Amino acid sequence: MITLHATAADLDRLARHLKVLAEPNRLRIVDLLMQGVQCNCELGDALNMAPNLISHHLRILREMGLVEVERDAVDARWIYYSINRSLLAQLAQTFGAFFDPTRIQDRHPACGPQGSLVYADRTLEAVC
Amino acid sequence: MITLHATAADLDRLARHLKVLAEPNRLRIVDLLMQGVQCNCELGDALNMAPNLISHHLRILREMGLVEVERDAVDARWIYYSINRSLLAQLAQTFGAFFDPTRIQDRHPACGPQGSLVYADRTLEAVC
DNA sequence: GTGATAGTTCAACGCTCGTTGAACTATCAC
DNA sequence: GTGATAGTTCAACGAGCGTTGAACTATCAC
């Protein structure tokens, strides 16, 4: 997953996942599903949102892989949604690794007077 | 911070932070700052972005509290940016707690045939 | 087959926000 | 004071996307 030096593809993937989760109503849906499996109408009632809007958001979460679907065995009209535990764990790990404070390096600026002082042997390399 | 049952204010705060970080160029800026203190032009060169756009994104990161500013002691035109380590740690903890897989509960749906079966004593409570 | 129910899809609107270009501010060297 | 430099702010444009309302699909009971 994310190493000390994240690749561009890793960053883009993380940004895409963060964007999905950054929408307040989707985050609320995820929070509710963390509390247990629920159907569209239950989510809608809890969040005061219309069924089609719930469907819309759930679709985005499903496309991301974070939410899974199961139809009722007795009556297929009922659809239950749940969190994909393994992807959630992966996401938590990715985020934790990327935003790990111990990853902050001591490197000083290569530009400006302070930059020139600290990296005297890199002055020629400093473009700005 | 985030407890097992996140409050609405907690969710909104988390969503706001996620939204800041979800923008790909801002995430790239954060990644670069994780590798060490840098100035506007260094970030701009690395990401092929104009100074004003870098300023714009840095402002948003500063307003969130994640990025800190220091002017060069010799020449105040030079401004160095760095990551606020304590806020980063807080963010990582918040995210990790919210998206902790062990937080997923076993609750079954209160709606539909499966819901009625599992929670026979809650049937009257099921609205949908 | 008809009507009800649970949920999905479609399309349009309006809001948000990233980007671009211009202008501005502060600092420095001469 | 002038010109250069590092960075910031402002305003406008257009892309993206959440929401709304309507229509649709699938399933069920009778």
Tab-separated table of C-alpha atoms (C1' of nucleotides) in Angstrom:
chain	number	residue	atom	x	y	z
A	1	MET	CA	0.000	0.000	0.000
A	2	ILE	CA	1.324	3.436	0.912
A	3	THR	CA	5.047	3.428	1.449
A	4	LEU	CA	7.158	6.220	2.882
A	5	HIS	CA	7.240	7.724	-0.600
A	6	ALA	CA	3.737	7.588	-1.972
A	7	THR	CA	3.444	7.215	-5.727
A	8	ALA	CA	1.260	9.499	-7.812
A	9	ALA	CA	-1.212	6.673	-8.376
A	10	ASP	CA	-1.422	6.030	-4.651
A	11	LEU	CA	-2.123	9.707	-4.009
A	12	ASP	CA	-4.820	9.861	-6.648
A	13	ARG	CA	-6.473	6.752	-5.248
A	14	LEU	CA	-6.373	8.124	-1.730
A	15	ALA	CA	-7.786	11.452	-2.920
A	16	ARG	CA	-10.630	9.693	-4.726
A	17	HIS	CA	-11.528	7.718	-1.607
A	18	LEU	CA	-11.311	10.814	0.576
A	19	LYS	CA	-13.566	12.705	-1.792
A	20	VAL	CA	-16.227	10.005	-1.546
A	21	LEU	CA	-16.096	10.122	2.240
A	22	ALA	CA	-15.855	13.908	2.480
A	23	GLU	CA	-19.454	14.410	1.424
A	24	PRO	CA	-21.304	14.937	4.720
A	25	ASN	CA	-24.371	12.850	3.889
A	26	ARG	CA	-22.250	9.956	2.670
A	27	LEU	CA	-20.186	10.104	5.819
A	28	ARG	CA	-23.412	9.973	7.828
A	29	ILE	CA	-24.546	6.939	5.829
A	30	VAL	CA	-21.250	5.199	6.533
A	31	ASP	CA	-21.566	6.028	10.231
A	32	LEU	CA	-25.040	4.479	10.330
A	33	LEU	CA	-23.878	1.353	8.487
A	34	MET	CA	-21.030	1.013	10.993
A	35	GLN	CA	-23.780	0.603	13.566
A	36	GLY	CA	-25.175	-2.308	11.619
A	37	VAL	CA	-26.843	-3.514	8.434
A	38	GLN	CA	-29.683	-1.323	7.219
A	39	CYS	CA	-32.037	-0.873	4.275
A	40	ASN	CA	-32.586	2.210	2.123
A	41	CYS	CA	-35.712	3.352	3.990
A	42	GLU	CA	-34.064	2.986	7.380
A	43	LEU	CA	-31.147	5.158	6.275
A	44	GLY	CA	-33.565	7.639	4.719
A	45	ASP	CA	-35.657	7.914	7.857
A	46	ALA	CA	-32.632	8.374	10.068
A	47	LEU	CA	-31.133	11.057	7.823
A	48	ASN	CA	-34.380	12.599	6.565
A	49	MET	CA	-33.415	11.945	2.962
A	50	ALA	CA	-35.516	10.749	-0.002
A	51	PRO	CA	-35.037	7.157	-1.230
A	52	ASN	CA	-33.564	8.219	-4.534
A	53	LEU	CA	-30.925	10.361	-2.857
A	54	ILE	CA	-30.025	7.484	-0.558
A	55	SER	CA	-29.762	5.251	-3.636
A	56	HIS	CA	-27.550	7.791	-5.353
A	57	HIS	CA	-25.100	8.006	-2.468
A	58	LEU	CA	-25.139	4.266	-1.847
A	59	ARG	CA	-24.238	3.724	-5.470
A	60	ILE	CA	-21.130	5.860	-5.109
A	61	LEU	CA	-20.145	4.010	-1.939
A	62	ARG	CA	-20.739	0.662	-3.654
A	63	GLU	CA	-18.661	1.681	-6.656
A	64	MET	CA	-15.854	2.537	-4.267
A	65	GLY	CA	-16.258	-0.919	-2.794
A	66	LEU	CA	-16.944	0.253	0.752
A	67	VAL	CA	-20.614	-0.797	0.835
A	68	GLU	CA	-22.022	-4.230	0.027
A	69	VAL	CA	-25.525	-5.341	-0.921
A	70	GLU	CA	-27.683	-8.280	0.085
A	71	ARG	CA	-31.297	-8.935	-0.846
A	72	ASP	CA	-33.787	-10.387	1.618
A	73	ALA	CA	-34.287	-14.128	1.065
A	74	VAL	CA	-38.038	-13.889	1.654
A	75	ASP	CA	-38.842	-10.700	-0.228
A	76	ALA	CA	-36.315	-9.466	-2.776
A	77	ARG	CA	-37.668	-5.961	-2.670
A	78	TRP	CA	-35.829	-5.488	0.586
A	79	ILE	CA	-32.165	-4.680	0.126
A	80	TYR	CA	-29.753	-4.567	3.026
A	81	TYR	CA	-26.527	-2.606	2.969
A	82	SER	CA	-23.394	-3.233	4.980
A	83	ILE	CA	-19.803	-2.093	5.277
A	84	ASN	CA	-17.063	-4.002	3.492
A	85	ARG	CA	-14.889	-4.715	6.509
A	86	SER	CA	-11.705	-5.572	4.662
A	87	LEU	CA	-11.774	-2.470	2.480
A	88	LEU	CA	-12.486	-0.362	5.542
A	89	ALA	CA	-9.461	-1.833	7.279
A	90	GLN	CA	-7.367	-1.187	4.196
A	91	LEU	CA	-8.566	2.399	4.056
A	92	ALA	CA	-7.801	2.987	7.722
A	93	GLN	CA	-4.342	1.547	7.224
A	94	THR	CA	-3.677	3.628	4.120
A	95	PHE	CA	-4.785	6.820	5.794
A	96	GLY	CA	-2.849	6.069	8.947
A	97	ALA	CA	0.322	5.376	7.007
A	98	PHE	CA	0.014	8.477	4.844
A	99	PHE	CA	-0.746	10.833	7.702
A	100	ASP	CA	1.665	9.188	10.135
A	101	PRO	CA	3.404	11.975	12.051
A	102	THR	CA	6.610	9.941	12.209
A	103	ARG	CA	6.727	10.259	8.427
A	104	ILE	CA	7.432	13.985	8.705
A	105	GLN	CA	11.020	14.492	7.669
A	106	ASP	CA	13.545	16.987	8.916
A	107	ARG	CA	14.463	18.287	5.490
A	108	HIS	CA	15.033	21.993	5.391
A	109	PRO	CA	14.095	24.228	2.479
A	110	ALA	CA	16.395	24.202	-0.515
A	111	CYS	CA	15.413	27.768	-1.372
A	112	GLY	CA	15.995	31.158	0.195
A	113	PRO	CA	18.781	32.300	2.501
A	114	GLN	CA	18.025	29.583	5.072
A	115	GLY	CA	18.053	27.052	2.285
A	116	SER	CA	21.426	28.257	0.988
A	117	LEU	CA	22.918	28.170	4.465
A	118	VAL	CA	21.817	24.687	5.320
A	119	TYR	CA	22.605	23.156	1.996
A	120	ALA	CA	25.744	24.977	0.969
A	121	ASP	CA	26.682	22.123	-1.355
A	122	ARG	CA	23.282	22.323	-3.023
A	123	THR	CA	23.285	26.042	-3.852
A	124	LEU	CA	23.792	25.397	-7.536
A	125	GLU	CA	20.886	23.015	-7.421
A	126	ALA	CA	18.515	25.590	-5.931
A	127	VAL	CA	16.418	26.928	-8.780
A	128	CYS	CA	14.386	29.485	-6.858
B	1	MET	CA	-12.591	13.093	20.085
B	2	ILE	CA	-14.586	10.498	18.146
B	3	THR	CA	-16.343	8.043	20.408
B	4	LEU	CA	-18.134	4.873	19.365
B	5	HIS	CA	-21.176	7.020	18.600
B	6	ALA	CA	-19.962	10.038	16.705
B	7	THR	CA	-21.940	13.221	17.223
B	8	ALA	CA	-23.251	15.281	14.332
B	9	ALA	CA	-20.684	17.989	15.049
B	10	ASP	CA	-17.881	15.419	15.009
B	11	LEU	CA	-19.070	14.104	11.646
B	12	ASP	CA	-19.277	17.572	10.147
B	13	ARG	CA	-15.782	18.395	11.383
B	14	LEU	CA	-14.394	15.173	9.983
B	15	ALA	CA	-16.125	15.780	6.664
B	16	ARG	CA	-14.695	19.288	6.449
B	17	HIS	CA	-11.185	17.998	7.082
B	18	LEU	CA	-11.623	15.178	4.586
B	19	LYS	CA	-12.844	17.615	1.979
B	20	VAL	CA	-9.729	19.744	2.385
B	21	LEU	CA	-7.503	16.700	1.965
B	22	ALA	CA	-9.547	15.140	-0.837
B	23	GLU	CA	-8.445	17.729	-3.366
B	24	PRO	CA	-5.638	16.002	-5.286
B	25	ASN	CA	-3.298	18.991	-5.496
B	26	ARG	CA	-3.672	19.738	-1.810
B	27	LEU	CA	-2.939	16.147	-0.975
B	28	ARG	CA	0.182	16.367	-3.111
B	29	ILE	CA	1.234	19.531	-1.275
B	30	VAL	CA	0.753	17.776	2.059
B	31	ASP	CA	2.800	14.822	0.831
B	32	LEU	CA	5.650	17.116	-0.157
B	33	LEU	CA	5.544	18.948	3.175
B	34	MET	CA	5.681	15.580	4.934
B	35	GLN	CA	9.058	15.200	3.257
B	36	GLY	CA	10.236	18.423	4.844
B	37	VAL	CA	9.826	22.174	5.068
B	38	GLN	CA	9.468	23.923	1.725
B	39	CYS	CA	8.722	27.328	0.219
B	40	ASN	CA	6.009	28.297	-2.273
B	41	CYS	CA	8.305	28.143	-5.309
B	42	GLU	CA	9.675	24.735	-4.365
B	43	LEU	CA	6.177	23.315	-4.096
B	44	GLY	CA	5.204	25.005	-7.346
B	45	ASP	CA	8.199	23.601	-9.204
B	46	ALA	CA	7.611	20.092	-7.917
B	47	LEU	CA	3.913	20.158	-8.801
B	48	ASN	CA	4.110	22.372	-11.890
B	49	MET	CA	1.685	24.865	-10.383
B	50	ALA	CA	1.674	28.687	-10.445
B	51	PRO	CA	2.601	30.551	-7.246
B	52	ASN	CA	-0.870	31.979	-6.773
B	53	LEU	CA	-2.481	28.563	-6.952
B	54	ILE	CA	0.011	27.218	-4.428
B	55	SER	CA	-0.814	30.221	-2.204
B	56	HIS	CA	-4.510	29.520	-2.577
B	57	HIS	CA	-4.218	25.879	-1.530
B	58	LEU	CA	-1.774	26.666	1.275
B	59	ARG	CA	-4.226	29.177	2.637
B	60	ILE	CA	-6.911	26.528	2.910
B	61	LEU	CA	-4.484	24.137	4.598
B	62	ARG	CA	-3.401	26.901	6.987
B	63	GLU	CA	-7.012	27.758	7.833
B	64	MET	CA	-7.550	24.115	8.683
B	65	GLY	CA	-4.543	24.303	10.925
B	66	LEU	CA	-2.564	21.577	9.204
B	67	VAL	CA	0.106	23.829	7.712
B	68	GLU	CA	2.271	26.343	9.572
B	69	VAL	CA	4.265	29.345	8.342
B	70	GLU	CA	7.705	30.685	9.126
B	71	ARG	CA	9.520	33.573	7.464
B	72	ASP	CA	13.231	33.472	6.777
B	73	ALA	CA	15.197	35.384	9.412
B	74	VAL	CA	17.539	36.867	6.806
B	75	ASP	CA	15.087	37.728	4.038
B	76	ALA	CA	11.416	37.946	4.955
B	77	ARG	CA	10.316	37.431	1.377
B	78	TRP	CA	11.073	33.781	1.804
B	79	ILE	CA	8.290	31.876	3.523
B	80	TYR	CA	8.673	28.304	4.647
B	81	TYR	CA	5.752	25.953	5.164
B	82	SER	CA	5.587	22.925	7.395
B	83	ILE	CA	3.112	20.367	8.732
B	84	ASN	CA	1.514	20.913	12.128
B	85	ARG	CA	2.562	17.626	13.683
B	86	SER	CA	0.081	17.622	16.558
B	87	LEU	CA	-2.942	18.323	14.360
B	88	LEU	CA	-1.766	15.650	11.953
B	89	ALA	CA	-1.589	13.152	14.792
B	90	GLN	CA	-5.050	14.178	15.931
B	91	LEU	CA	-6.401	13.770	12.420
B	92	ALA	CA	-4.863	10.328	12.042
B	93	GLN	CA	-6.364	9.292	15.369
B	94	THR	CA	-9.790	10.667	14.507
B	95	PHE	CA	-9.852	8.934	11.165
B	96	GLY	CA	-8.581	5.694	12.606
B	97	ALA	CA	-11.201	5.686	15.333
B	98	PHE	CA	-14.070	6.515	12.990
B	99	PHE	CA	-13.107	3.946	10.370
B	100	ASP	CA	-12.054	1.314	12.891
B	101	PRO	CA	-13.335	-2.048	11.591
B	102	THR	CA	-13.955	-3.260	15.146
B	103	ARG	CA	-16.550	-0.490	15.383
B	104	ILE	CA	-18.796	-2.317	12.915
B	105	GLN	CA	-21.731	-3.654	14.862
B	106	ASP	CA	-23.710	-6.810	14.340
B	107	ARG	CA	-27.073	-5.105	14.289
B	108	HIS	CA	-29.479	-6.525	11.777
B	109	PRO	CA	-32.002	-4.521	9.795
B	110	ALA	CA	-35.130	-3.469	11.573
B	111	CYS	CA	-37.047	-3.448	8.280
B	112	GLY	CA	-38.229	-6.096	5.847
B	113	PRO	CA	-38.950	-9.752	6.422
B	114	GLN	CA	-35.445	-10.452	7.781
B	115	GLY	CA	-35.810	-7.499	10.072
B	116	SER	CA	-39.155	-8.715	11.388
B	117	LEU	CA	-37.770	-12.189	12.011
B	118	VAL	CA	-34.698	-11.085	13.892
B	119	TYR	CA	-36.389	-8.428	15.976
B	120	ALA	CA	-39.764	-9.919	16.658
B	121	ASP	CA	-40.190	-7.711	19.709
B	122	ARG	CA	-39.401	-4.643	17.637
B	123	THR	CA	-41.931	-5.244	14.856
B	124	LEU	CA	-44.192	-2.467	16.095
B	125	GLU	CA	-41.209	-0.178	16.107
B	126	ALA	CA	-40.369	-0.875	12.463
B	127	VAL	CA	-41.748	2.019	10.463
B	128	CYS	CA	-40.835	0.768	6.992
C	1	DG	C1'	-53.511	-8.629	-14.339
C	2	DT	C1'	-53.769	-4.713	-11.045
C	3	DG	C1'	-52.141	-2.029	-7.504
C	4	DA	C1'	-48.809	-1.411	-3.870
C	5	DT	C1'	-44.158	-1.381	-2.308
C	6	DA	C1'	-38.909	-0.913	-2.190
C	7	DG	C1'	-35.608	0.868	-4.581
C	8	DT	C1'	-33.123	2.663	-8.873
C	9	DT	C1'	-32.180	5.595	-12.709
C	10	DC	C1'	-32.482	9.832	-15.377
C	11	DA	C1'	-32.214	14.703	-16.272
C	12	DA	C1'	-32.078	19.331	-14.979
C	13	DC	C1'	-30.887	22.981	-11.853
C	14	DG	C1'	-28.039	25.560	-8.911
C	15	DC	C1'	-24.273	25.689	-5.790
C	16	DT	C1'	-19.380	24.940	-4.760
C	17	DC	C1'	-14.829	25.413	-5.751
C	18	DG	C1'	-10.416	24.723	-8.576
C	19	DT	C1'	-8.074	27.248	-11.970
C	20	DT	C1'	-6.604	31.217	-14.576
C	21	DG	C1'	-5.060	35.845	-15.228
C	22	DA	C1'	-4.386	40.201	-13.350
C	23	DA	C1'	-3.340	43.133	-9.743
C	24	DC	C1'	-1.461	43.885	-5.393
C	25	DT	C1'	1.745	43.758	-1.125
C	26	DA	C1'	5.966	43.281	1.214
C	27	DT	C1'	10.827	42.880	1.096
C	28	DC	C1'	15.270	43.427	-0.759
C	29	DA	C1'	19.515	45.343	-3.568
C	30	DC	C1'	21.343	49.075	-5.603
D	1	DG	C1'	13.471	55.898	-5.215
D	2	DT	C1'	13.554	52.187	-8.766
D	3	DG	C1'	13.370	47.685	-10.184
D	4	DA	C1'	13.410	42.862	-8.969
D	5	DT	C1'	11.733	39.151	-6.236
D	6	DA	C1'	8.598	36.062	-3.341
D	7	DG	C1'	4.286	35.548	-2.368
D	8	DT	C1'	-0.768	36.952	-1.742
D	9	DT	C1'	-5.282	38.459	-2.989
D	10	DC	C1'	-9.059	39.282	-6.136
D	11	DA	C1'	-12.454	38.217	-9.618
D	12	DA	C1'	-14.308	35.605	-13.212
D	13	DC	C1'	-15.064	31.340	-15.573
D	14	DG	C1'	-16.260	26.668	-16.064
D	15	DA	C1'	-16.298	21.950	-14.351
D	16	DG	C1'	-18.034	18.945	-10.954
D	17	DC	C1'	-21.534	17.297	-8.199
D	18	DG	C1'	-25.411	17.260	-4.619
D	19	DT	C1'	-30.237	17.720	-4.751
D	20	DT	C1'	-34.828	17.604	-6.656
D	21	DG	C1'	-38.605	15.747	-9.217
D	22	DA	C1'	-40.139	12.502	-12.389
D	23	DA	C1'	-40.029	8.191	-14.410
D	24	DC	C1'	-38.737	3.580	-14.287
D	25	DT	C1'	-37.810	-1.405	-12.661
D	26	DA	C1'	-38.462	-5.357	-9.912
D	27	DT	C1'	-41.061	-7.768	-6.569
D	28	DC	C1'	-45.009	-8.931	-4.044
D	29	DA	C1'	-50.181	-9.705	-2.572
D	30	DC	C1'	-54.508	-10.358	-4.110
